[in-house]
Short mmCIF file of C-alpha atoms and ligand atoms in Angstrom, two decimals:
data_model
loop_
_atom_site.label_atom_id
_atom_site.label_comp_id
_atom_site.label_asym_id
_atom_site.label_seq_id
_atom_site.Cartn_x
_atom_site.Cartn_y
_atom_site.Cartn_z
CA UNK A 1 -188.94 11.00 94.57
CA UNK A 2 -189.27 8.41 91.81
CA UNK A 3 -186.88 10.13 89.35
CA UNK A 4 -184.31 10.79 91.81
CA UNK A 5 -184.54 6.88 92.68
CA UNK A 6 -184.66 5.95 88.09
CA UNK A 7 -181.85 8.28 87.93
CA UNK A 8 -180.01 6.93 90.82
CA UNK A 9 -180.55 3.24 89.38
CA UNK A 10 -179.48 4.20 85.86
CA UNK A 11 -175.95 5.47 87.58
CA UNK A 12 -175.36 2.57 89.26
CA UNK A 13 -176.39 0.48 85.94
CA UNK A 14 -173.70 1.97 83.78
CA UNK A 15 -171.07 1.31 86.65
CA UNK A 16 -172.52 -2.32 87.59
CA UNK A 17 -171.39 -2.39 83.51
CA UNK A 18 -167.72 -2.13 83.57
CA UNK A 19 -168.07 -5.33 86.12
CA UNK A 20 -169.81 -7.69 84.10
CA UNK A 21 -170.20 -9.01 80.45
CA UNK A 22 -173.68 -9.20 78.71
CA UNK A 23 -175.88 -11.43 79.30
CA UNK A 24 -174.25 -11.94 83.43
CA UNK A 25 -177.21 -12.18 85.71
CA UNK A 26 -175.62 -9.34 87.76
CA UNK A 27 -175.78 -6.77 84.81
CA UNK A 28 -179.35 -7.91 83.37
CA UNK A 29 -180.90 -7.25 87.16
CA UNK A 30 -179.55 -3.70 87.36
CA UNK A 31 -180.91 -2.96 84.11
CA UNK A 32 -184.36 -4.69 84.43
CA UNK A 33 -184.50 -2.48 87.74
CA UNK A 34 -183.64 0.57 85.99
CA UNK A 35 -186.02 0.00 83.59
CA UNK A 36 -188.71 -0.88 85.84
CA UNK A 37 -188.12 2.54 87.63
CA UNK A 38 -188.40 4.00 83.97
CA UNK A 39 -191.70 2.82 83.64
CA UNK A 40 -192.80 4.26 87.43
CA UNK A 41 -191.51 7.39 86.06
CA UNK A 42 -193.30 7.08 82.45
CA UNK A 43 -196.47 6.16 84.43
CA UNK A 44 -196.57 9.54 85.63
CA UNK A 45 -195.08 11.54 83.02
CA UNK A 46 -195.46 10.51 79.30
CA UNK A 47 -192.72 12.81 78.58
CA UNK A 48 -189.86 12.96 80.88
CA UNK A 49 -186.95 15.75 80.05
CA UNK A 50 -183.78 15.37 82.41
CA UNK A 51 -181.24 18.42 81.34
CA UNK A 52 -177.31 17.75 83.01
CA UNK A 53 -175.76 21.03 83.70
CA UNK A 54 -172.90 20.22 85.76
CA UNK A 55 -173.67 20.93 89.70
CA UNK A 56 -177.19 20.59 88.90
CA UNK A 57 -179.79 18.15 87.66
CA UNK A 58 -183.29 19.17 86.16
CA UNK A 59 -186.33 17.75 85.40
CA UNK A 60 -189.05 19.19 83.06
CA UNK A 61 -188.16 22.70 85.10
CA UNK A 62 -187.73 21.92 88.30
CA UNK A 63 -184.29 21.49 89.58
CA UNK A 64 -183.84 18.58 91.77
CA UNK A 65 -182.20 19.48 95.05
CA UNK A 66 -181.63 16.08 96.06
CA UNK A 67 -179.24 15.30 93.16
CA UNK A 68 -177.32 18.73 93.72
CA UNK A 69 -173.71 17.80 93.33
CA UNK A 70 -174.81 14.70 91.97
CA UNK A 71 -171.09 13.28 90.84
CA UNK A 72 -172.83 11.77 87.76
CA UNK A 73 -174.69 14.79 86.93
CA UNK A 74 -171.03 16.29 85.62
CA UNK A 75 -170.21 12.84 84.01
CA UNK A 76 -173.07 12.97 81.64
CA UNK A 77 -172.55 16.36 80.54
CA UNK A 78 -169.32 15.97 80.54
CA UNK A 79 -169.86 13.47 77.61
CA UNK A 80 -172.36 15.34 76.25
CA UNK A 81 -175.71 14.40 77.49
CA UNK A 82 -176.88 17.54 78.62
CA UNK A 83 -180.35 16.13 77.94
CA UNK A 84 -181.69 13.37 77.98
CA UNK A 85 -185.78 12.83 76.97
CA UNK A 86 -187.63 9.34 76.51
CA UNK A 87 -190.88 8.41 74.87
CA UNK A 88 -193.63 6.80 76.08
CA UNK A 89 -193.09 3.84 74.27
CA UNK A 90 -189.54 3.10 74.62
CA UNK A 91 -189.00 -0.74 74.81
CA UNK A 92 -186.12 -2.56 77.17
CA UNK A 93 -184.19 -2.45 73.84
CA UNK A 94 -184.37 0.92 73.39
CA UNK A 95 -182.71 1.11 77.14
CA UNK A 96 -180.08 -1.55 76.73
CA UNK A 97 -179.10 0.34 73.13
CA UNK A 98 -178.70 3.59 75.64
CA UNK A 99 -176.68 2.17 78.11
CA UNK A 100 -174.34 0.11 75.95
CA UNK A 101 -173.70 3.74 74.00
CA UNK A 102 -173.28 5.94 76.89
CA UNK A 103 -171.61 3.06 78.85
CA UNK A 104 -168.99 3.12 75.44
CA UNK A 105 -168.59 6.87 76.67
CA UNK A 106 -167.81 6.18 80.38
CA UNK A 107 -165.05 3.89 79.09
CA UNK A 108 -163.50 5.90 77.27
CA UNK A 109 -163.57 9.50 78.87
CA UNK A 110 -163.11 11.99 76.27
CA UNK A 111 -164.72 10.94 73.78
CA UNK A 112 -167.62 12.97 73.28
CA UNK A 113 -170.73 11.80 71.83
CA UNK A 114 -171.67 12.96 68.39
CA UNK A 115 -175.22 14.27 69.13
CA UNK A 116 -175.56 13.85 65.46
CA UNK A 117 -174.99 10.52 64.90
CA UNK A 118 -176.68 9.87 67.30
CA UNK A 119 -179.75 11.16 66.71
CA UNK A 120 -179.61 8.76 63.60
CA UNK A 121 -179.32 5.55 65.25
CA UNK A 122 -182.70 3.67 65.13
CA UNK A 123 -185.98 5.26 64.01
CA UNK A 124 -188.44 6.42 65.38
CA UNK A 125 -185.93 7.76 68.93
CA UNK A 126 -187.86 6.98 71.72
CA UNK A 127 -184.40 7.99 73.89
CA UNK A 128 -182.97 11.55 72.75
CA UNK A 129 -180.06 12.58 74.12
CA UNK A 130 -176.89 15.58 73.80
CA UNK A 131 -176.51 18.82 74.13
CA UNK A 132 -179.11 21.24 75.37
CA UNK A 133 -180.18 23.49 72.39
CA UNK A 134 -179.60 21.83 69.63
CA UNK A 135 -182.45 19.40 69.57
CA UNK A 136 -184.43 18.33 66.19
CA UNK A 137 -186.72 15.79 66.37
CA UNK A 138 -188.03 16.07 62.51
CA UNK A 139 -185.80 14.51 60.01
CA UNK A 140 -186.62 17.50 57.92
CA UNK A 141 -184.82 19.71 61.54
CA UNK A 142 -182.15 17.03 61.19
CA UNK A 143 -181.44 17.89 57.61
CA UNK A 144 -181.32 21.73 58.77
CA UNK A 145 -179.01 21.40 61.63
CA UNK A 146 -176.43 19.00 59.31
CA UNK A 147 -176.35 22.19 57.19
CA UNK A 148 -175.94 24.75 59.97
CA UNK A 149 -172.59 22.14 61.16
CA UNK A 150 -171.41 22.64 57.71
CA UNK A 151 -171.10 26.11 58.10
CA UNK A 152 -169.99 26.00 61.64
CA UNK A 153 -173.18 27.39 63.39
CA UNK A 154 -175.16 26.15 65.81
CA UNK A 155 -178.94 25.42 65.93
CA UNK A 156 -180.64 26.47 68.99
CA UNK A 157 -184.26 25.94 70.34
CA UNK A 158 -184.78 28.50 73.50
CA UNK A 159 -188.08 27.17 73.34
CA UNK A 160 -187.77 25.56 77.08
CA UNK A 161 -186.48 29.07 78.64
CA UNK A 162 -189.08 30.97 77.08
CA UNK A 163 -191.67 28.63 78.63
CA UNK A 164 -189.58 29.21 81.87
CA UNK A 165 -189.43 32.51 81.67
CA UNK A 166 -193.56 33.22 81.13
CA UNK A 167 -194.44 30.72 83.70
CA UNK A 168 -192.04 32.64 85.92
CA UNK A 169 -194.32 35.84 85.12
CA UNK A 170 -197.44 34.06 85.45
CA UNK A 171 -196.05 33.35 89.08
CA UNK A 172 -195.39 36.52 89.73
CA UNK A 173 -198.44 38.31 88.64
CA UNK A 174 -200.75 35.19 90.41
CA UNK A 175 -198.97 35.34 94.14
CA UNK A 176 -196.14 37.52 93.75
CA UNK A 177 -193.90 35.04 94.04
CA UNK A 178 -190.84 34.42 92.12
CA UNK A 179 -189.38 31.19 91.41
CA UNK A 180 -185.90 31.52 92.41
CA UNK A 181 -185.11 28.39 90.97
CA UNK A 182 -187.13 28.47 87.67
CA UNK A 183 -185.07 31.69 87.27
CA UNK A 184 -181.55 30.34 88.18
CA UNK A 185 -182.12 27.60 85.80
CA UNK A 186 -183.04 29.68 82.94
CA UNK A 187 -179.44 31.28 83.52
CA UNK A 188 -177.51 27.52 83.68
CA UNK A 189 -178.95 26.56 80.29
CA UNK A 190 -178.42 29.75 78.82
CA UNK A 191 -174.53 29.84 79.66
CA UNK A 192 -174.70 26.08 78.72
CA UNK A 193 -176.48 27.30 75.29
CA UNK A 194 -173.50 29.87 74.71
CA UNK A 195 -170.65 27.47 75.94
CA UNK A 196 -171.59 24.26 73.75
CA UNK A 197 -168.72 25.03 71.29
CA UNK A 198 -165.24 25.67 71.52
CA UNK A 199 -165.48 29.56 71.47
CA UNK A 200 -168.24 31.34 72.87
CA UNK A 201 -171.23 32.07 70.95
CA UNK A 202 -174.00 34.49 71.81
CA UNK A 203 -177.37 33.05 71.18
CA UNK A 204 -179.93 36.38 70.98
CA UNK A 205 -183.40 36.01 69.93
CA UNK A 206 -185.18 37.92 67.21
CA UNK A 207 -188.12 39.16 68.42
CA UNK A 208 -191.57 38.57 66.03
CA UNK A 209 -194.70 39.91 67.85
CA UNK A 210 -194.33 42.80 70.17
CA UNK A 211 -195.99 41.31 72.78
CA UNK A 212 -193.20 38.93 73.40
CA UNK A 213 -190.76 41.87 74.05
CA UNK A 214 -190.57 41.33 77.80
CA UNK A 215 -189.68 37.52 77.52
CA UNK A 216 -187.43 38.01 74.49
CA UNK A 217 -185.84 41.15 76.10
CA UNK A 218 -184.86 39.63 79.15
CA UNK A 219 -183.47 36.54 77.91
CA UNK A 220 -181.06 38.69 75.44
CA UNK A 221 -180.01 40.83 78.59
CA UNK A 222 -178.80 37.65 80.66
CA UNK A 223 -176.99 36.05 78.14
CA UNK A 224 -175.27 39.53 77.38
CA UNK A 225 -174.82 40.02 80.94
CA UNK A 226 -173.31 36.87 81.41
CA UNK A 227 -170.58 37.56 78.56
CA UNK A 228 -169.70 40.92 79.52
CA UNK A 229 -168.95 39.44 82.83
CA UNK A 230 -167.31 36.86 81.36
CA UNK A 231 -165.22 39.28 79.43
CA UNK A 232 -164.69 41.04 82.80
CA UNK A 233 -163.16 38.14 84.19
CA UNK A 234 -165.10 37.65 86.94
CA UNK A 235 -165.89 34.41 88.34
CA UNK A 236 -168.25 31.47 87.34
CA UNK A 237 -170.94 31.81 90.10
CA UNK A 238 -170.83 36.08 89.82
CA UNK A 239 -171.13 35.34 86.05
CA UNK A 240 -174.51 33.45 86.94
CA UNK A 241 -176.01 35.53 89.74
CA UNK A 242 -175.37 38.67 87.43
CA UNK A 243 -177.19 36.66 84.71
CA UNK A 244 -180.06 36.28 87.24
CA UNK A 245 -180.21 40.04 87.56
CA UNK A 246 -180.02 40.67 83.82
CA UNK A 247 -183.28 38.29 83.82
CA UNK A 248 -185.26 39.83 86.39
CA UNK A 249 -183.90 43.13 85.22
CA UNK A 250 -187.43 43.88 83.99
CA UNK A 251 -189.75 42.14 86.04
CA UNK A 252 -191.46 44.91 87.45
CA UNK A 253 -193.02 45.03 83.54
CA UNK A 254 -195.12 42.66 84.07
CA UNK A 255 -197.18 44.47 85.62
CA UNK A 256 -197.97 47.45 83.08
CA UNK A 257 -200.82 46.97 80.70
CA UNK A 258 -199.51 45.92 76.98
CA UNK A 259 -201.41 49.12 75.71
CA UNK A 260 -198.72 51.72 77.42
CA UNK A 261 -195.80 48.91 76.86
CA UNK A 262 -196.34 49.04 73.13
CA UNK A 263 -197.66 52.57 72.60
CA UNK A 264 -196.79 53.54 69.24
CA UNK A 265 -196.86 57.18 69.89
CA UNK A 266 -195.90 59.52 72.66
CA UNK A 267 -196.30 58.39 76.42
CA UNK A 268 -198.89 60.84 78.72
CA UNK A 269 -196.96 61.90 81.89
CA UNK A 270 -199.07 59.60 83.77
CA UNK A 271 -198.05 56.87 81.28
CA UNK A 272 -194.55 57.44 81.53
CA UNK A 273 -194.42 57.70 85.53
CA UNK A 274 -196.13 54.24 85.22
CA UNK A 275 -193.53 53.15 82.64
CA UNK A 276 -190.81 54.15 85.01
CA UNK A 277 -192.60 52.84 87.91
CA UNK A 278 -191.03 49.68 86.73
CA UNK A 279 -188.22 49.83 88.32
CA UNK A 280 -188.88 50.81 92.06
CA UNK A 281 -191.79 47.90 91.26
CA UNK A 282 -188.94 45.14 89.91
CA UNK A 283 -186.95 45.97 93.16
CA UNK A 284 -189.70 45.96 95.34
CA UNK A 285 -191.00 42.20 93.69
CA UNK A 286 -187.54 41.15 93.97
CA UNK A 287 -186.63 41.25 97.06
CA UNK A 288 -190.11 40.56 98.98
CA UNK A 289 -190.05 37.33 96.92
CA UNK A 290 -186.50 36.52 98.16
CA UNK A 291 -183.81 38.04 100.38
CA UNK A 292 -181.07 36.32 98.60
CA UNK A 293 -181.61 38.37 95.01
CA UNK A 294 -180.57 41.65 96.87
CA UNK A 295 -178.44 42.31 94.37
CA UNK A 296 -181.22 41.55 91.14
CA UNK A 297 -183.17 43.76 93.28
CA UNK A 298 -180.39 46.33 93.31
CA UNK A 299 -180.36 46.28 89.16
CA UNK A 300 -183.79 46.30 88.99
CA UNK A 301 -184.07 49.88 90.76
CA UNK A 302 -180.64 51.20 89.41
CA UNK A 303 -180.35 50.27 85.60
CA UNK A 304 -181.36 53.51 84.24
CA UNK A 305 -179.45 55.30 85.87
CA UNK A 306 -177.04 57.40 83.75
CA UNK A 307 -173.35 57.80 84.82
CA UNK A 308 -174.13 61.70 85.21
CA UNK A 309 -177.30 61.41 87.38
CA UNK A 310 -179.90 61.29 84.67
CA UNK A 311 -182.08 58.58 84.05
CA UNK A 312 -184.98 57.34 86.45
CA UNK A 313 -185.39 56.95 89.15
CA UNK A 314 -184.56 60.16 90.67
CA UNK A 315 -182.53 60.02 93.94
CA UNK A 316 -182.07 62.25 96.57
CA UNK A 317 -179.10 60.99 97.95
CA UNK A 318 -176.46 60.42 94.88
CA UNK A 319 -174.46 57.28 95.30
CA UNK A 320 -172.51 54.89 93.18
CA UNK A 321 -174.48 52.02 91.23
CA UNK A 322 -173.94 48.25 91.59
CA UNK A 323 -171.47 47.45 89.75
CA UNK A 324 -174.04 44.47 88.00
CA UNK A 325 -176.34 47.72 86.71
CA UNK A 326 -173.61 49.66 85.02
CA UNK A 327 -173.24 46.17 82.86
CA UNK A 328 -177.04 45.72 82.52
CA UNK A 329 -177.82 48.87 81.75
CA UNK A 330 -175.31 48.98 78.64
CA UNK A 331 -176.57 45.67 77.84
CA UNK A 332 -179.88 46.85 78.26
CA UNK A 333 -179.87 49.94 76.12
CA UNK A 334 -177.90 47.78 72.92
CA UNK A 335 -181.16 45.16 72.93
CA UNK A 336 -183.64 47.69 73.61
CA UNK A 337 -182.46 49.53 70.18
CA UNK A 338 -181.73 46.80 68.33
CA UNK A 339 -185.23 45.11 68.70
CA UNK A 340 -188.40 46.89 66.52
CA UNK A 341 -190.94 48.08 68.74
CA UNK A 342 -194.05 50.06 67.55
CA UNK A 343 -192.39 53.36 68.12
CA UNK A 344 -189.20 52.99 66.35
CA UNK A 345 -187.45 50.26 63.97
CA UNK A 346 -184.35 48.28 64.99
CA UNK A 347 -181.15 50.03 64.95
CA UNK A 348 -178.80 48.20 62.80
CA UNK A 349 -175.97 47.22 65.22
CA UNK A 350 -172.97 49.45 64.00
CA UNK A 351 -175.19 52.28 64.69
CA UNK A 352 -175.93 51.09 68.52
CA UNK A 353 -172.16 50.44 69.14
CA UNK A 354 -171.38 54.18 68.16
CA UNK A 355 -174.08 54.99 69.95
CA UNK A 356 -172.99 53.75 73.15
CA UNK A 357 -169.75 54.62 72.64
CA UNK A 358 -170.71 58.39 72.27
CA UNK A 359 -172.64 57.95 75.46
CA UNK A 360 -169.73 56.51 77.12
CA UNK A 361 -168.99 58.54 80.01
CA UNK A 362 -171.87 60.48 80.43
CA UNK A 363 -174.87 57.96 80.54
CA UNK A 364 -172.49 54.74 80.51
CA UNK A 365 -169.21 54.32 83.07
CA UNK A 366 -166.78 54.43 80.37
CA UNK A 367 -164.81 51.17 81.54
CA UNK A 368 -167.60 48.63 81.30
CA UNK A 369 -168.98 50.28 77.92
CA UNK A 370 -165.54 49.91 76.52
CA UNK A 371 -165.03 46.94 77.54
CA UNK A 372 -168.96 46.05 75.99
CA UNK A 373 -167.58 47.33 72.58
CA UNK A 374 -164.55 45.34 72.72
CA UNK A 375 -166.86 42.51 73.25
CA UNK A 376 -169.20 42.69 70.87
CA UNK A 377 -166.09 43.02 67.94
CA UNK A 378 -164.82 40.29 69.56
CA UNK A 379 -167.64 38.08 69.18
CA UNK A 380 -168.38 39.30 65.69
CA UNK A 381 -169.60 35.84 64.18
CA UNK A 382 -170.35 33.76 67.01
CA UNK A 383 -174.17 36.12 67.61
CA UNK A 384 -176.38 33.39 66.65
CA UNK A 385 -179.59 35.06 65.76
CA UNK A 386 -182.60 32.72 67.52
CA UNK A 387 -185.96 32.75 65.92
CA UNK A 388 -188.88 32.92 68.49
CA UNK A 389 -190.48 30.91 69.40
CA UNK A 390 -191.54 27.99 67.04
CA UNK A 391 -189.12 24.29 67.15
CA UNK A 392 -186.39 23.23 64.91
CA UNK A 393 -185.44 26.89 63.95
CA UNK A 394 -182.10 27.13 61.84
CA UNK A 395 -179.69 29.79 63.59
CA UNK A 396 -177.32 31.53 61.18
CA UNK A 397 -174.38 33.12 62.00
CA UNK A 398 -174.24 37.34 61.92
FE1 LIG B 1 -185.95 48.59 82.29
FE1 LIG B 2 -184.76 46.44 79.92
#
């Protein structure tokens, strides 16, 4: 694959570097090959996007298997190219510019690059590059985000995992298929998204127009998943695959018309049994799609189920949840009611926490709501509230 082989080239460019000066023959070969590749790659897409997310490399949004453990995947966003976009019309001295910055990088590990600064160097940018979600292009975003740093916020753009996420539905509903991949990196730049500071932050969006609930929704419920497994102190790749089953949590909405999903008034029993069919639907899309999400599959049936029994759907053999829906489904309940939907307003968030911790031990096992609350005090501060869906949005602190 050509950006395999570009990406491959511009690795061994930045180490063919540290052998020779400037100007050596040696160095300006590597780099005219690179750049050639660069061009087979621009010749086919105008707009390449690369994101870095450690194990994994992506491009646009597909993950490239061939570059999984790629060692210099970790190297760049270990410096802090977690992306890395070109133009069109980027010139060889655009390219050079690049690799004598993140070549200054290599040299000296630990030094981070300033994805600010950066973004200043020569105008227009026909190379953008640094961490994933906080990406302005306008000088007027620029301005924004310098402001947000001030204050010790972040800016994020979720833009990208939305568009993952609805093409992910699309899927669905147009083979019943479910990108497995699409959906696992949706999770890797969402914990990326919440890691890219020194303490954790929790990047929720703020839903606008009802009928992005589903897409908005499940987004929040991974990336609250993901902490409160965190916060559980379970392990990196059980943080992630319980992130994939906060995601898919919902999936079997996809299929209910938007007239029952946003019914202002009260459901018809017919309406409701549809409403609930949900989650027998979610398991069953699940796991036909693939046998590896047992356990999303497992969340998507069990997450409203109460503690006591209650809830839907009803079973006729009692047994313990998943562990992964007893954290969804507290997760799930504080989105749900703090989101407006055409029934009901938001609930401001002190009321949900007292909510759930009333409910704690009869619809919620007491352990993991505690352990929710303790959380969400905890991370008081860092909720960075993420407009939906437009670019450039400023994020303040809440
Ligand atoms: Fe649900
Ligand atoms: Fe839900």
């Amino acid at each position: 694959m050509d950006v395999s082989r570009f990406l491959h080239s511009l690795a061994q460019t930045l180490s063919t570097m540290s052998l020779y000066k400037p100007g050596h023959p040696a160095r300006e070969r590597v780099i005219d090959r690179a750049f050639a590749q660069l061009q087979d790659v621009l010749a086919e897409d105008k707009h390449p996007e690369f994101s870095f997310l450690g194990d994994e490399v992506v491009y646009g949004k597909t993950s490239l298997r061939d570059l999984r453990d790629w060692e210099w995947s970790k190297r760049f966003s270990g410096m802090g190219i977690q992306r890395l976009e070109f133009d069109p019309d980027v010139t060889r001295e655009d390219f050079v510019a690049f690799l004598d910055e993140v070549y200054g990088r290599v040299a000296t590990p630990g030094a981070p690059i300033d994805t600010t600064e950066s973004r200043q160097m020569g105008a227009p940018l026909r190379i953008r590059y640094g961490a994933i979600g906080i990406r302005t292009e306008t000088e007027e975003g620029r301005k924004v985000l310098e402001r947000e740093i001030v204050t010790a916020t972040i800016t994020y753009q979720l833009g990208e995992e939305i568009d993952s996420i609805k093409y992910m539905h699309e899927q669905v509903m147009k083979n019943g298929g479910l990108p497995l991949l699409e959906a696992e990196a949706v999770v890797r730049s969402l914990s990326v998204a919440m890691h890219g500071e020194s303490e954790m932050m929790l990047p929720l969006l703020m839903l606008k127009e009802f009928d992005q609930y589903t897409t908005t929704h499940c987004l929040n419920v991974s990336v609250l998943t993901m902490a409160l497994a965190e916060h559980l102190g379970l392990n990196a790749r059980d943080v992630r695959t319980f992130g994939v089953a906060g995601l898919l949590h919902d999936l079997g909405k996809v299929k209910i018309p938007m007239e029952i999903l946003n019914k202002a008034g009260k459901l018809t029993d017919e309406e409701r049994t549809v409403m609930q069919n949900h989650t027998t639907e979610g398991a069953r899309m699940i796991i036909t799609s693939d046998k590896e999400l047992d356990m999303a599959a497992a969340v998507a049936y069990e997450h409203h189920i109460m503690l006591n029994g209650g809830g839907y759907p009803k079973r006729h053999y009692a047994r313990d949840v998943h562990k992964a829906s007893t954290l969804v489904h507290v997760c799930d309940v504080y989105d749900a009611l703090r989101t407006n939907r055409p029934y009901r307003a938001a609930w401001e968030a002190e009321k949900v926490m007292s909510y759930i911790a009333e409910k704690s031990g009869s619809e919620f096992e007491p352990e993991i709501a505690g352990k929710f609350l303790e959380m969400m005090r905890a991370l008081e501060g860092r909720v960075a509230k993420v407009d939906y869906p437009e670019p450039a949005q400023a994020v303040t602190a809440a």
